mmCIF file of C-alpha atoms in Angstrom:
data_model
loop_
_atom_site.group_PDB
_atom_site.id
_atom_site.type_symbol
_atom_site.label_atom_id
_atom_site.label_comp_id
_atom_site.label_asym_id
_atom_site.label_seq_id
_atom_site.Cartn_x
_atom_site.Cartn_y
_atom_site.Cartn_z
ATOM 1 C CA UNK K 12 0.325 0.150 0.030
ATOM 2 C CA UNK K 13 1.529 3.557 -1.164
ATOM 3 C CA UNK K 14 1.901 5.881 1.949
ATOM 4 C CA UNK K 15 0.356 9.788 1.022
ATOM 5 C CA UNK K 16 2.233 12.665 1.536
ATOM 6 C CA UNK K 17 0.124 15.088 3.047
ATOM 7 C CA UNK K 18 2.768 17.962 1.960
ATOM 8 C CA UNK K 19 2.445 16.783 -1.688
ATOM 9 C CA UNK K 20 -0.666 17.692 -4.190
ATOM 10 C CA UNK K 21 -2.124 14.691 -5.117
ATOM 11 C CA UNK K 22 -2.886 15.957 -8.564
ATOM 12 C CA UNK K 23 0.717 17.533 -9.609
ATOM 13 C CA UNK K 24 3.309 16.258 -6.469
ATOM 14 C CA UNK K 25 4.468 19.656 -5.932
ATOM 15 C CA UNK K 26 4.592 20.878 -2.217
ATOM 16 C CA UNK K 27 1.294 22.427 -0.997
ATOM 17 C CA UNK K 28 1.593 24.977 1.157
ATOM 18 C CA UNK K 29 -0.843 23.696 3.676
ATOM 19 C CA UNK K 30 -0.950 25.823 6.759
ATOM 20 C CA UNK K 31 -2.370 22.664 8.229
ATOM 21 C CA UNK K 32 0.082 20.019 7.591
ATOM 22 C CA UNK K 33 2.594 22.560 8.401
ATOM 23 C CA UNK K 34 1.490 23.093 11.840
ATOM 24 C CA UNK K 35 1.143 18.702 12.485
ATOM 25 C CA UNK K 36 4.343 18.410 11.485
ATOM 26 C CA UNK K 37 5.923 21.606 13.108
ATOM 27 C CA UNK K 38 3.754 21.233 16.204
ATOM 28 C CA UNK K 39 2.696 24.848 16.232
ATOM 29 C CA UNK K 40 -0.612 26.470 16.270
ATOM 30 C CA UNK K 41 -2.485 25.952 13.194
ATOM 31 C CA UNK K 42 -2.253 29.419 10.743
ATOM 32 C CA UNK K 43 -5.829 29.985 8.792
ATOM 33 C CA UNK K 44 -4.717 28.419 5.356
ATOM 34 C CA UNK K 45 -4.928 29.536 1.735
ATOM 35 C CA UNK K 46 -7.544 26.701 1.068
ATOM 36 C CA UNK K 47 -10.166 27.630 3.425
ATOM 37 C CA UNK K 48 -10.734 30.377 0.971
ATOM 38 C CA UNK K 49 -10.674 28.712 -2.215
ATOM 39 C CA UNK K 50 -12.760 27.101 -4.458
ATOM 40 C CA UNK K 51 -12.000 23.480 -5.884
ATOM 41 C CA UNK K 52 -14.411 22.886 -8.982
ATOM 42 C CA UNK K 53 -15.598 19.326 -9.561
ATOM 43 C CA UNK K 54 -13.114 19.527 -12.668
ATOM 44 C CA UNK K 55 -10.204 19.775 -10.196
ATOM 45 C CA UNK K 56 -12.101 17.118 -7.787
ATOM 46 C CA UNK K 57 -12.019 14.556 -10.385
ATOM 47 C CA UNK K 58 -8.302 14.764 -10.825
ATOM 48 C CA UNK K 59 -7.335 14.061 -7.220
ATOM 49 C CA UNK K 60 -6.623 9.931 -7.273
ATOM 50 C CA UNK K 61 -9.618 8.010 -5.301
ATOM 51 C CA UNK K 62 -6.630 6.722 -2.770
ATOM 52 C CA UNK K 63 -5.768 10.917 -1.930
ATOM 53 C CA UNK K 64 -9.059 12.011 -1.468
ATOM 54 C CA UNK K 65 -9.712 13.688 1.995
ATOM 55 C CA UNK K 66 -6.262 12.904 2.941
ATOM 56 C CA UNK K 67 -4.002 15.461 0.712
ATOM 57 C CA UNK K 68 -4.475 18.985 0.285
ATOM 58 C CA UNK K 69 -4.306 20.516 -3.554
ATOM 59 C CA UNK K 70 -2.017 22.992 -4.622
ATOM 60 C CA UNK K 71 -3.034 26.651 -5.266
ATOM 61 C CA UNK K 72 -1.362 26.129 -8.684
ATOM 62 C CA UNK K 73 -3.857 22.861 -9.508
ATOM 63 C CA UNK K 74 -6.870 24.561 -7.693
ATOM 64 C CA UNK K 75 -7.186 27.473 -10.164
ATOM 65 C CA UNK K 76 -7.185 25.160 -13.163
ATOM 66 C CA UNK K 77 -10.550 25.451 -15.064
#
């Protein structure tokens, strides 16, 4: 079974800059993440592999694609 790297975008494999994952990794207080204000269209969400859905954040670049 492949382990999912939650710091990477499940679509492009680039760093996703998720503030929530950063806080988990560093043990710091969670900051507000850019993704909380992002709109993830069905077209974008359909690109996420089934195994990563709900487990890894999409990066801003992929979130902006239509």
